[in-house]
Amino acid sequence: MSFDEVMELVVHGFEVGGVTILVVGSLVGLVAAAASYRRVGGAGAYERARRNVGRAILLGLEFLIIADIVLTITVDPTLDSALALGLIVLVRTFLSFSLEVELEGTLPWRKRPAASEPPAG
């Protein structure tokens, strides 16, 4: 088995992992929200589903970005594939950033430090 074939298997593994995380994570998030519907009501269940599905999407996107990077630098190291990778990573990074802001409700640099962290400065 050649290096390229091994790397293609690695890439497929990350792609399958990313898609699995998207599907299973979303289903688990929706089931958890449905189970909590009686306790927290419709709005609370919706927020829980939104938060958990968003986290699954973020993690799944990270795995898919890894697959694209490995593919580009090991299997198809051409300028065209590098440019395509750059565009894909840019779009996925924007999606990840947007989801993070949506889930947290604030920009990352505006978050307050956790109680266990010393204040900056």
PDB file of N, CA and C in Angstrom, residues 8-107:
ATOM      1  N   GLU A   8      -5.138   8.727   1.795  1.00  0.00           N
ATOM      2  CA  GLU A   8      -6.533   8.785   1.361  1.00  0.00           C
ATOM      3  C   GLU A   8      -7.441   8.073   2.357  1.00  0.00           C
ATOM      4  N   LEU A   9      -6.974   6.975   2.926  1.00  0.00           N
ATOM      5  CA  LEU A   9      -7.748   6.289   3.965  1.00  0.00           C
ATOM      6  C   LEU A   9      -7.879   7.155   5.209  1.00  0.00           C
ATOM      7  N   VAL A  10      -6.793   7.835   5.568  1.00  0.00           N
ATOM      8  CA  VAL A  10      -6.837   8.741   6.719  1.00  0.00           C
ATOM      9  C   VAL A  10      -7.849   9.859   6.466  1.00  0.00           C
ATOM     10  N   VAL A  11      -7.795  10.423   5.260  1.00  0.00           N
ATOM     11  CA  VAL A  11      -8.737  11.495   4.897  1.00  0.00           C
ATOM     12  C   VAL A  11     -10.175  10.988   4.965  1.00  0.00           C
ATOM     13  N   HIS A  12     -10.415   9.811   4.402  1.00  0.00           N
ATOM     14  CA  HIS A  12     -11.769   9.253   4.450  1.00  0.00           C
ATOM     15  C   HIS A  12     -12.201   9.000   5.889  1.00  0.00           C
ATOM     16  N   GLY A  13     -11.261   8.589   6.730  1.00  0.00           N
ATOM     17  CA  GLY A  13     -11.576   8.386   8.146  1.00  0.00           C
ATOM     18  C   GLY A  13     -12.033   9.675   8.810  1.00  0.00           C
ATOM     19  N   PHE A  14     -11.304  10.766   8.551  1.00  0.00           N
ATOM     20  CA  PHE A  14     -11.708  12.059   9.119  1.00  0.00           C
ATOM     21  C   PHE A  14     -13.038  12.529   8.538  1.00  0.00           C
ATOM     22  N   GLU A  15     -13.255  12.295   7.245  1.00  0.00           N
ATOM     23  CA  GLU A  15     -14.537  12.682   6.642  1.00  0.00           C
ATOM     24  C   GLU A  15     -15.691  11.893   7.250  1.00  0.00           C
ATOM     25  N   VAL A  16     -15.507  10.598   7.403  1.00  0.00           N
ATOM     26  CA  VAL A  16     -16.552   9.771   8.017  1.00  0.00           C
ATOM     27  C   VAL A  16     -16.767  10.208   9.466  1.00  0.00           C
ATOM     28  N   GLY A  17     -15.666  10.481  10.175  1.00  0.00           N
ATOM     29  CA  GLY A  17     -15.784  10.954  11.556  1.00  0.00           C
ATOM     30  C   GLY A  17     -16.547  12.263  11.640  1.00  0.00           C
ATOM     31  N   GLY A  18     -16.244  13.195  10.738  1.00  0.00           N
ATOM     32  CA  GLY A  18     -16.931  14.485  10.739  1.00  0.00           C
ATOM     33  C   GLY A  18     -18.413  14.354  10.464  1.00  0.00           C
ATOM     34  N   VAL A  19     -18.752  13.556   9.475  1.00  0.00           N
ATOM     35  CA  VAL A  19     -20.165  13.365   9.141  1.00  0.00           C
ATOM     36  C   VAL A  19     -20.884  12.622  10.274  1.00  0.00           C
ATOM     37  N   THR A  20     -20.202  11.638  10.864  1.00  0.00           N
ATOM     38  CA  THR A  20     -20.792  10.904  11.987  1.00  0.00           C
ATOM     39  C   THR A  20     -21.070  11.839  13.156  1.00  0.00           C
ATOM     40  N   ILE A  21     -20.116  12.706  13.457  1.00  0.00           N
ATOM     41  CA  ILE A  21     -20.315  13.675  14.533  1.00  0.00           C
ATOM     42  C   ILE A  21     -21.494  14.586  14.221  1.00  0.00           C
ATOM     43  N   LEU A  22     -21.599  15.040  12.981  1.00  0.00           N
ATOM     44  CA  LEU A  22     -22.721  15.898  12.593  1.00  0.00           C
ATOM     45  C   LEU A  22     -24.055  15.186  12.798  1.00  0.00           C
ATOM     46  N   VAL A  23     -24.147  13.960  12.314  1.00  0.00           N
ATOM     47  CA  VAL A  23     -25.421  13.235  12.376  1.00  0.00           C
ATOM     48  C   VAL A  23     -25.753  12.813  13.807  1.00  0.00           C
ATOM     49  N   VAL A  24     -24.816  12.094  14.439  1.00  0.00           N
ATOM     50  CA  VAL A  24     -25.084  11.568  15.787  1.00  0.00           C
ATOM     51  C   VAL A  24     -25.224  12.709  16.790  1.00  0.00           C
ATOM     52  N   GLY A  25     -24.339  13.685  16.710  1.00  0.00           N
ATOM     53  CA  GLY A  25     -24.421  14.812  17.639  1.00  0.00           C
ATOM     54  C   GLY A  25     -25.726  15.574  17.512  1.00  0.00           C
ATOM     55  N   SER A  26     -26.177  15.773  16.280  1.00  0.00           N
ATOM     56  CA  SER A  26     -27.452  16.473  16.077  1.00  0.00           C
ATOM     57  C   SER A  26     -28.616  15.654  16.613  1.00  0.00           C
ATOM     58  N   LEU A  27     -28.607  14.363  16.336  1.00  0.00           N
ATOM     59  CA  LEU A  27     -29.686  13.500  16.843  1.00  0.00           C
ATOM     60  C   LEU A  27     -29.702  13.460  18.370  1.00  0.00           C
ATOM     61  N   VAL A  28     -28.526  13.324  18.976  1.00  0.00           N
ATOM     62  CA  VAL A  28     -28.449  13.304  20.441  1.00  0.00           C
ATOM     63  C   VAL A  28     -28.941  14.638  21.006  1.00  0.00           C
ATOM     64  N   GLY A  29     -28.546  15.745  20.390  1.00  0.00           N
ATOM     65  CA  GLY A  29     -28.997  17.053  20.844  1.00  0.00           C
ATOM     66  C   GLY A  29     -30.498  17.220  20.749  1.00  0.00           C
ATOM     67  N   LEU A  30     -31.072  16.746  19.655  1.00  0.00           N
ATOM     68  CA  LEU A  30     -32.527  16.849  19.492  1.00  0.00           C
ATOM     69  C   LEU A  30     -33.274  15.946  20.459  1.00  0.00           C
ATOM     70  N   VAL A  31     -32.764  14.734  20.666  1.00  0.00           N
ATOM     71  CA  VAL A  31     -33.402  13.811  21.610  1.00  0.00           C
ATOM     72  C   VAL A  31     -33.313  14.363  23.035  1.00  0.00           C
ATOM     73  N   ALA A  32     -32.157  14.898  23.402  1.00  0.00           N
ATOM     74  CA  ALA A  32     -31.999  15.489  24.734  1.00  0.00           C
ATOM     75  C   ALA A  32     -32.950  16.663  24.930  1.00  0.00           C
ATOM     76  N   ALA A  33     -33.119  17.466  23.904  1.00  0.00           N
ATOM     77  CA  ALA A  33     -34.043  18.603  23.999  1.00  0.00           C
ATOM     78  C   ALA A  33     -35.484  18.119  24.132  1.00  0.00           C
ATOM     79  N   ALA A  34     -35.841  17.101  23.355  1.00  0.00           N
ATOM     80  CA  ALA A  34     -37.198  16.561  23.453  1.00  0.00           C
ATOM     81  C   ALA A  34     -37.447  15.969  24.840  1.00  0.00           C
ATOM     82  N   ALA A  35     -36.442  15.307  25.401  1.00  0.00           N
ATOM     83  CA  ALA A  35     -36.587  14.715  26.738  1.00  0.00           C
ATOM     84  C   ALA A  35     -36.736  15.786  27.806  1.00  0.00           C
ATOM     85  N   SER A  36     -36.143  16.952  27.583  1.00  0.00           N
ATOM     86  CA  SER A  36     -36.214  18.011  28.587  1.00  0.00           C
ATOM     87  C   SER A  36     -37.416  18.935  28.388  1.00  0.00           C
ATOM     88  N   TYR A  37     -38.217  18.674  27.382  1.00  0.00           N
ATOM     89  CA  TYR A  37     -39.341  19.554  27.054  1.00  0.00           C
ATOM     90  C   TYR A  37     -40.286  19.750  28.241  1.00  0.00           C
ATOM     91  N   ARG A  38     -40.624  18.671  28.931  1.00  0.00           N
ATOM     92  CA  ARG A  38     -41.561  18.776  30.073  1.00  0.00           C
ATOM     93  C   ARG A  38     -40.967  19.585  31.214  1.00  0.00           C
ATOM     94  N   ARG A  39     -39.664  19.397  31.464  1.00  0.00           N
ATOM     95  CA  ARG A  39     -39.029  20.080  32.593  1.00  0.00           C
ATOM     96  C   ARG A  39     -38.803  21.562  32.333  1.00  0.00           C
ATOM     97  N   VAL A  40     -38.346  21.920  31.145  1.00  0.00           N
ATOM     98  CA  VAL A  40     -37.929  23.301  30.901  1.00  0.00           C
ATOM     99  C   VAL A  40     -38.853  24.063  29.960  1.00  0.00           C
ATOM    100  N   GLY A  41     -39.833  23.396  29.391  1.00  0.00           N
ATOM    101  CA  GLY A  41     -40.754  24.057  28.486  1.00  0.00           C
ATOM    102  C   GLY A  41     -40.208  24.151  27.068  1.00  0.00           C
ATOM    103  N   GLY A  42     -41.028  24.682  26.179  1.00  0.00           N
ATOM    104  CA  GLY A  42     -40.687  24.752  24.768  1.00  0.00           C
ATOM    105  C   GLY A  42     -39.486  25.625  24.469  1.00  0.00           C
ATOM    106  N   ALA A  43     -39.436  26.804  25.080  1.00  0.00           N
ATOM    107  CA  ALA A  43     -38.321  27.724  24.812  1.00  0.00           C
ATOM    108  C   ALA A  43     -37.007  27.144  25.323  1.00  0.00           C
ATOM    109  N   GLY A  44     -37.027  26.547  26.494  1.00  0.00           N
ATOM    110  CA  GLY A  44     -35.818  25.942  27.052  1.00  0.00           C
ATOM    111  C   GLY A  44     -35.351  24.755  26.232  1.00  0.00           C
ATOM    112  N   ALA A  45     -36.300  23.932  25.777  1.00  0.00           N
ATOM    113  CA  ALA A  45     -35.948  22.777  24.946  1.00  0.00           C
ATOM    114  C   ALA A  45     -35.377  23.242  23.614  1.00  0.00           C
ATOM    115  N   TYR A  46     -35.949  24.286  23.061  1.00  0.00           N
ATOM    116  CA  TYR A  46     -35.437  24.828  21.801  1.00  0.00           C
ATOM    117  C   TYR A  46     -34.003  25.324  21.971  1.00  0.00           C
ATOM    118  N   GLU A  47     -33.747  26.077  23.037  1.00  0.00           N
ATOM    119  CA  GLU A  47     -32.392  26.589  23.280  1.00  0.00           C
ATOM    120  C   GLU A  47     -31.404  25.455  23.490  1.00  0.00           C
ATOM    121  N   ARG A  48     -31.839  24.413  24.195  1.00  0.00           N
ATOM    122  CA  ARG A  48     -30.954  23.263  24.417  1.00  0.00           C
ATOM    123  C   ARG A  48     -30.638  22.573  23.088  1.00  0.00           C
ATOM    124  N   ALA A  49     -31.660  22.375  22.266  1.00  0.00           N
ATOM    125  CA  ALA A  49     -31.441  21.740  20.956  1.00  0.00           C
ATOM    126  C   ALA A  49     -30.510  22.594  20.108  1.00  0.00           C
ATOM    127  N   ARG A  50     -30.745  23.868  20.086  1.00  0.00           N
ATOM    128  CA  ARG A  50     -29.934  24.792  19.296  1.00  0.00           C
ATOM    129  C   ARG A  50     -28.480  24.771  19.732  1.00  0.00           C
ATOM    130  N   ARG A  51     -28.259  24.804  21.031  1.00  0.00           N
ATOM    131  CA  ARG A  51     -26.902  24.804  21.575  1.00  0.00           C
ATOM    132  C   ARG A  51     -26.187  23.478  21.274  1.00  0.00           C
ATOM    133  N   ASN A  52     -26.864  22.357  21.510  1.00  0.00           N
ATOM    134  CA  ASN A  52     -26.230  21.055  21.307  1.00  0.00           C
ATOM    135  C   ASN A  52     -26.005  20.735  19.828  1.00  0.00           C
ATOM    136  N   VAL A  53     -26.955  21.075  18.977  1.00  0.00           N
ATOM    137  CA  VAL A  53     -26.773  20.859  17.540  1.00  0.00           C
ATOM    138  C   VAL A  53     -25.656  21.769  17.024  1.00  0.00           C
ATOM    139  N   GLY A  54     -25.603  22.989  17.505  1.00  0.00           N
ATOM    140  CA  GLY A  54     -24.539  23.905  17.117  1.00  0.00           C
ATOM    141  C   GLY A  54     -23.164  23.380  17.501  1.00  0.00           C
ATOM    142  N   ARG A  55     -23.059  22.802  18.690  1.00  0.00           N
ATOM    143  CA  ARG A  55     -21.780  22.220  19.120  1.00  0.00           C
ATOM    144  C   ARG A  55     -21.394  21.041  18.233  1.00  0.00           C
ATOM    145  N   ALA A  56     -22.363  20.219  17.864  1.00  0.00           N
ATOM    146  CA  ALA A  56     -22.090  19.087  16.975  1.00  0.00           C
ATOM    147  C   ALA A  56     -21.603  19.582  15.615  1.00  0.00           C
ATOM    148  N   ILE A  57     -22.218  20.640  15.118  1.00  0.00           N
ATOM    149  CA  ILE A  57     -21.804  21.203  13.835  1.00  0.00           C
ATOM    150  C   ILE A  57     -20.378  21.741  13.927  1.00  0.00           C
ATOM    151  N   LEU A  58     -20.074  22.451  15.005  1.00  0.00           N
ATOM    152  CA  LEU A  58     -18.720  22.988  15.170  1.00  0.00           C
ATOM    153  C   LEU A  58     -17.672  21.883  15.190  1.00  0.00           C
ATOM    154  N   LEU A  59     -17.920  20.834  15.958  1.00  0.00           N
ATOM    155  CA  LEU A  59     -16.953  19.745  16.034  1.00  0.00           C
ATOM    156  C   LEU A  59     -16.851  18.998  14.708  1.00  0.00           C
ATOM    157  N   GLY A  60     -17.978  18.754  14.058  1.00  0.00           N
ATOM    158  CA  GLY A  60     -17.969  18.092  12.759  1.00  0.00           C
ATOM    159  C   GLY A  60     -17.203  18.897  11.725  1.00  0.00           C
ATOM    160  N   LEU A  61     -17.375  20.215  11.725  1.00  0.00           N
ATOM    161  CA  LEU A  61     -16.634  21.076  10.798  1.00  0.00           C
ATOM    162  C   LEU A  61     -15.131  20.998  11.041  1.00  0.00           C
ATOM    163  N   GLU A  62     -14.728  20.917  12.295  1.00  0.00           N
ATOM    164  CA  GLU A  62     -13.299  20.802  12.599  1.00  0.00           C
ATOM    165  C   GLU A  62     -12.716  19.525  11.998  1.00  0.00           C
ATOM    166  N   PHE A  63     -13.429  18.422  12.113  1.00  0.00           N
ATOM    167  CA  PHE A  63     -12.958  17.164  11.531  1.00  0.00           C
ATOM    168  C   PHE A  63     -12.873  17.271  10.001  1.00  0.00           C
ATOM    169  N   LEU A  64     -13.848  17.907   9.391  1.00  0.00           N
ATOM    170  CA  LEU A  64     -13.838  18.043   7.936  1.00  0.00           C
ATOM    171  C   LEU A  64     -12.706  18.960   7.465  1.00  0.00           C
ATOM    172  N   ILE A  65     -12.377  19.973   8.254  1.00  0.00           N
ATOM    173  CA  ILE A  65     -11.240  20.833   7.924  1.00  0.00           C
ATOM    174  C   ILE A  65      -9.945  20.025   8.000  1.00  0.00           C
ATOM    175  N   ILE A  66      -9.814  19.182   9.017  1.00  0.00           N
ATOM    176  CA  ILE A  66      -8.627  18.329   9.132  1.00  0.00           C
ATOM    177  C   ILE A  66      -8.499  17.453   7.888  1.00  0.00           C
ATOM    178  N   ALA A  67      -9.604  16.861   7.455  1.00  0.00           N
ATOM    179  CA  ALA A  67      -9.574  16.003   6.265  1.00  0.00           C
ATOM    180  C   ALA A  67      -9.098  16.785   5.048  1.00  0.00           C
ATOM    181  N   ASP A  68      -9.596  17.998   4.876  1.00  0.00           N
ATOM    182  CA  ASP A  68      -9.183  18.814   3.725  1.00  0.00           C
ATOM    183  C   ASP A  68      -7.700  19.174   3.790  1.00  0.00           C
ATOM    184  N   ILE A  69      -7.210  19.497   4.981  1.00  0.00           N
ATOM    185  CA  ILE A  69      -5.795  19.857   5.126  1.00  0.00           C
ATOM    186  C   ILE A  69      -4.907  18.653   4.816  1.00  0.00           C
ATOM    187  N   VAL A  70      -5.236  17.508   5.387  1.00  0.00           N
ATOM    188  CA  VAL A  70      -4.428  16.303   5.138  1.00  0.00           C
ATOM    189  C   VAL A  70      -4.448  15.952   3.660  1.00  0.00           C
ATOM    190  N   LEU A  71      -5.605  16.039   3.033  1.00  0.00           N
ATOM    191  CA  LEU A  71      -5.707  15.731   1.607  1.00  0.00           C
ATOM    192  C   LEU A  71      -4.815  16.650   0.783  1.00  0.00           C
ATOM    193  N   THR A  72      -4.867  17.924   1.079  1.00  0.00           N
ATOM    194  CA  THR A  72      -4.124  18.900   0.284  1.00  0.00           C
ATOM    195  C   THR A  72      -2.613  18.771   0.462  1.00  0.00           C
ATOM    196  N   ILE A  73      -2.156  18.551   1.673  1.00  0.00           N
ATOM    197  CA  ILE A  73      -0.702  18.539   1.874  1.00  0.00           C
ATOM    198  C   ILE A  73      -0.061  17.183   1.627  1.00  0.00           C
ATOM    199  N   THR A  74      -0.861  16.114   1.553  1.00  0.00           N
ATOM    200  CA  THR A  74      -0.248  14.800   1.351  1.00  0.00           C
ATOM    201  C   THR A  74      -0.587  14.162   0.013  1.00  0.00           C
ATOM    202  N   VAL A  75      -1.831  14.245  -0.413  1.00  0.00           N
ATOM    203  CA  VAL A  75      -2.274  13.520  -1.603  1.00  0.00           C
ATOM    204  C   VAL A  75      -2.217  14.379  -2.855  1.00  0.00           C
ATOM    205  N   ASP A  76      -2.667  15.626  -2.765  1.00  0.00           N
ATOM    206  CA  ASP A  76      -2.778  16.480  -3.949  1.00  0.00           C
ATOM    207  C   ASP A  76      -2.135  17.841  -3.694  1.00  0.00           C
ATOM    208  N   PRO A  77      -0.795  17.899  -3.526  1.00  0.00           N
ATOM    209  CA  PRO A  77      -0.147  19.163  -3.192  1.00  0.00           C
ATOM    210  C   PRO A  77       0.107  20.056  -4.411  1.00  0.00           C
ATOM    211  N   THR A  78      -0.967  20.560  -5.017  1.00  0.00           N
ATOM    212  CA  THR A  78      -0.838  21.474  -6.149  1.00  0.00           C
ATOM    213  C   THR A  78      -1.321  22.858  -5.735  1.00  0.00           C
ATOM    214  N   LEU A  79      -0.981  23.849  -6.536  1.00  0.00           N
ATOM    215  CA  LEU A  79      -1.414  25.209  -6.237  1.00  0.00           C
ATOM    216  C   LEU A  79      -2.944  25.302  -6.264  1.00  0.00           C
ATOM    217  N   ASP A  80      -3.570  24.639  -7.235  1.00  0.00           N
ATOM    218  CA  ASP A  80      -5.034  24.666  -7.318  1.00  0.00           C
ATOM    219  C   ASP A  80      -5.674  24.069  -6.068  1.00  0.00           C
ATOM    220  N   SER A  81      -5.138  22.936  -5.598  1.00  0.00           N
ATOM    221  CA  SER A  81      -5.722  22.319  -4.412  1.00  0.00           C
ATOM    222  C   SER A  81      -5.454  23.169  -3.174  1.00  0.00           C
ATOM    223  N   ALA A  82      -4.298  23.839  -3.115  1.00  0.00           N
ATOM    224  CA  ALA A  82      -4.001  24.722  -1.985  1.00  0.00           C
ATOM    225  C   ALA A  82      -4.954  25.918  -1.975  1.00  0.00           C
ATOM    226  N   LEU A  83      -5.234  26.477  -3.142  1.00  0.00           N
ATOM    227  CA  LEU A  83      -6.187  27.598  -3.223  1.00  0.00           C
ATOM    228  C   LEU A  83      -7.592  27.145  -2.842  1.00  0.00           C
ATOM    229  N   ALA A  84      -7.972  25.964  -3.315  1.00  0.00           N
ATOM    230  CA  ALA A  84      -9.287  25.421  -2.947  1.00  0.00           C
ATOM    231  C   ALA A  84      -9.356  25.189  -1.443  1.00  0.00           C
ATOM    232  N   LEU A  85      -8.275  24.649  -0.870  1.00  0.00           N
ATOM    233  CA  LEU A  85      -8.228  24.436   0.578  1.00  0.00           C
ATOM    234  C   LEU A  85      -8.377  25.760   1.315  1.00  0.00           C
ATOM    235  N   GLY A  86      -7.661  26.773   0.854  1.00  0.00           N
ATOM    236  CA  GLY A  86      -7.760  28.085   1.490  1.00  0.00           C
ATOM    237  C   GLY A  86      -9.185  28.612   1.489  1.00  0.00           C
ATOM    238  N   LEU A  87      -9.870  28.461   0.373  1.00  0.00           N
ATOM    239  CA  LEU A  87     -11.256  28.916   0.286  1.00  0.00           C
ATOM    240  C   LEU A  87     -12.164  28.093   1.199  1.00  0.00           C
ATOM    241  N   ILE A  88     -11.974  26.781   1.196  1.00  0.00           N
ATOM    242  CA  ILE A  88     -12.788  25.906   2.051  1.00  0.00           C
ATOM    243  C   ILE A  88     -12.571  26.241   3.521  1.00  0.00           C
ATOM    244  N   VAL A  89     -11.314  26.388   3.917  1.00  0.00           N
ATOM    245  CA  VAL A  89     -11.010  26.702   5.317  1.00  0.00           C
ATOM    246  C   VAL A  89     -11.570  28.077   5.674  1.00  0.00           C
ATOM    247  N   LEU A  90     -11.483  29.028   4.772  1.00  0.00           N
ATOM    248  CA  LEU A  90     -12.040  30.355   5.024  1.00  0.00           C
ATOM    249  C   LEU A  90     -13.548  30.285   5.264  1.00  0.00           C
ATOM    250  N   VAL A  91     -14.260  29.572   4.397  1.00  0.00           N
ATOM    251  CA  VAL A  91     -15.712  29.448   4.537  1.00  0.00           C
ATOM    252  C   VAL A  91     -16.060  28.704   5.824  1.00  0.00           C
ATOM    253  N   ARG A  92     -15.377  27.598   6.088  1.00  0.00           N
ATOM    254  CA  ARG A  92     -15.686  26.817   7.299  1.00  0.00           C
ATOM    255  C   ARG A  92     -15.310  27.577   8.562  1.00  0.00           C
ATOM    256  N   THR A  93     -14.233  28.347   8.515  1.00  0.00           N
ATOM    257  CA  THR A  93     -13.858  29.157   9.668  1.00  0.00           C
ATOM    258  C   THR A  93     -14.909  30.222   9.925  1.00  0.00           C
ATOM    259  N   PHE A  94     -15.401  30.852   8.865  1.00  0.00           N
ATOM    260  CA  PHE A  94     -16.467  31.838   9.018  1.00  0.00           C
ATOM    261  C   PHE A  94     -17.715  31.194   9.614  1.00  0.00           C
ATOM    262  N   LEU A  95     -18.063  29.996   9.122  1.00  0.00           N
ATOM    263  CA  LEU A  95     -19.217  29.283   9.684  1.00  0.00           C
ATOM    264  C   LEU A  95     -19.008  28.963  11.156  1.00  0.00           C
ATOM    265  N   SER A  96     -17.816  28.474  11.492  1.00  0.00           N
ATOM    266  CA  SER A  96     -17.514  28.142  12.885  1.00  0.00           C
ATOM    267  C   SER A  96     -17.593  29.387  13.767  1.00  0.00           C
ATOM    268  N   PHE A  97     -17.018  30.477  13.302  1.00  0.00           N
ATOM    269  CA  PHE A  97     -17.053  31.730  14.059  1.00  0.00           C
ATOM    270  C   PHE A  97     -18.489  32.205  14.250  1.00  0.00           C
ATOM    271  N   SER A  98     -19.268  32.161  13.173  1.00  0.00           N
ATOM    272  CA  SER A  98     -20.666  32.593  13.253  1.00  0.00           C
ATOM    273  C   SER A  98     -21.458  31.735  14.223  1.00  0.00           C
ATOM    274  N   LEU A  99     -21.249  30.421  14.157  1.00  0.00           N
ATOM    275  CA  LEU A  99     -21.943  29.527  15.082  1.00  0.00           C
ATOM    276  C   LEU A  99     -21.532  29.787  16.531  1.00  0.00           C
ATOM    277  N   GLU A 100     -20.246  30.015  16.746  1.00  0.00           N
ATOM    278  CA  GLU A 100     -19.750  30.289  18.092  1.00  0.00           C
ATOM    279  C   GLU A 100     -20.398  31.551  18.648  1.00  0.00           C
ATOM    280  N   VAL A 101     -20.451  32.593  17.851  1.00  0.00           N
ATOM    281  CA  VAL A 101     -21.086  33.843  18.287  1.00  0.00           C
ATOM    282  C   VAL A 101     -22.571  33.608  18.550  1.00  0.00           C
ATOM    283  N   GLU A 102     -23.219  32.850  17.685  1.00  0.00           N
ATOM    284  CA  GLU A 102     -24.640  32.551  17.852  1.00  0.00           C
ATOM    285  C   GLU A 102     -24.892  31.769  19.132  1.00  0.00           C
ATOM    286  N   LEU A 103     -24.047  30.781  19.411  1.00  0.00           N
ATOM    287  CA  LEU A 103     -24.237  29.946  20.599  1.00  0.00           C
ATOM    288  C   LEU A 103     -23.925  30.698  21.888  1.00  0.00           C
ATOM    289  N   GLU A 104     -22.842  31.469  21.887  1.00  0.00           N
ATOM    290  CA  GLU A 104     -22.411  32.156  23.100  1.00  0.00           C
ATOM    291  C   GLU A 104     -23.123  33.492  23.302  1.00  0.00           C
ATOM    292  N   GLY A 105     -23.628  34.065  22.225  1.00  0.00           N
ATOM    293  CA  GLY A 105     -24.331  35.334  22.341  1.00  0.00           C
ATOM    294  C   GLY A 105     -23.420  36.544  22.439  1.00  0.00           C
ATOM    295  N   THR A 106     -22.129  36.349  22.232  1.00  0.00           N
ATOM    296  CA  THR A 106     -21.182  37.453  22.311  1.00  0.00           C
ATOM    297  C   THR A 106     -19.954  37.135  21.470  1.00  0.00           C
ATOM    298  N   LEU A 107     -19.231  38.163  21.119  1.00  0.00           N
ATOM    299  CA  LEU A 107     -17.989  37.967  20.379  1.00  0.00           C
ATOM    300  C   LEU A 107     -16.949  37.327  21.300  1.00  0.00           C
TER     301      LEU A 107
END
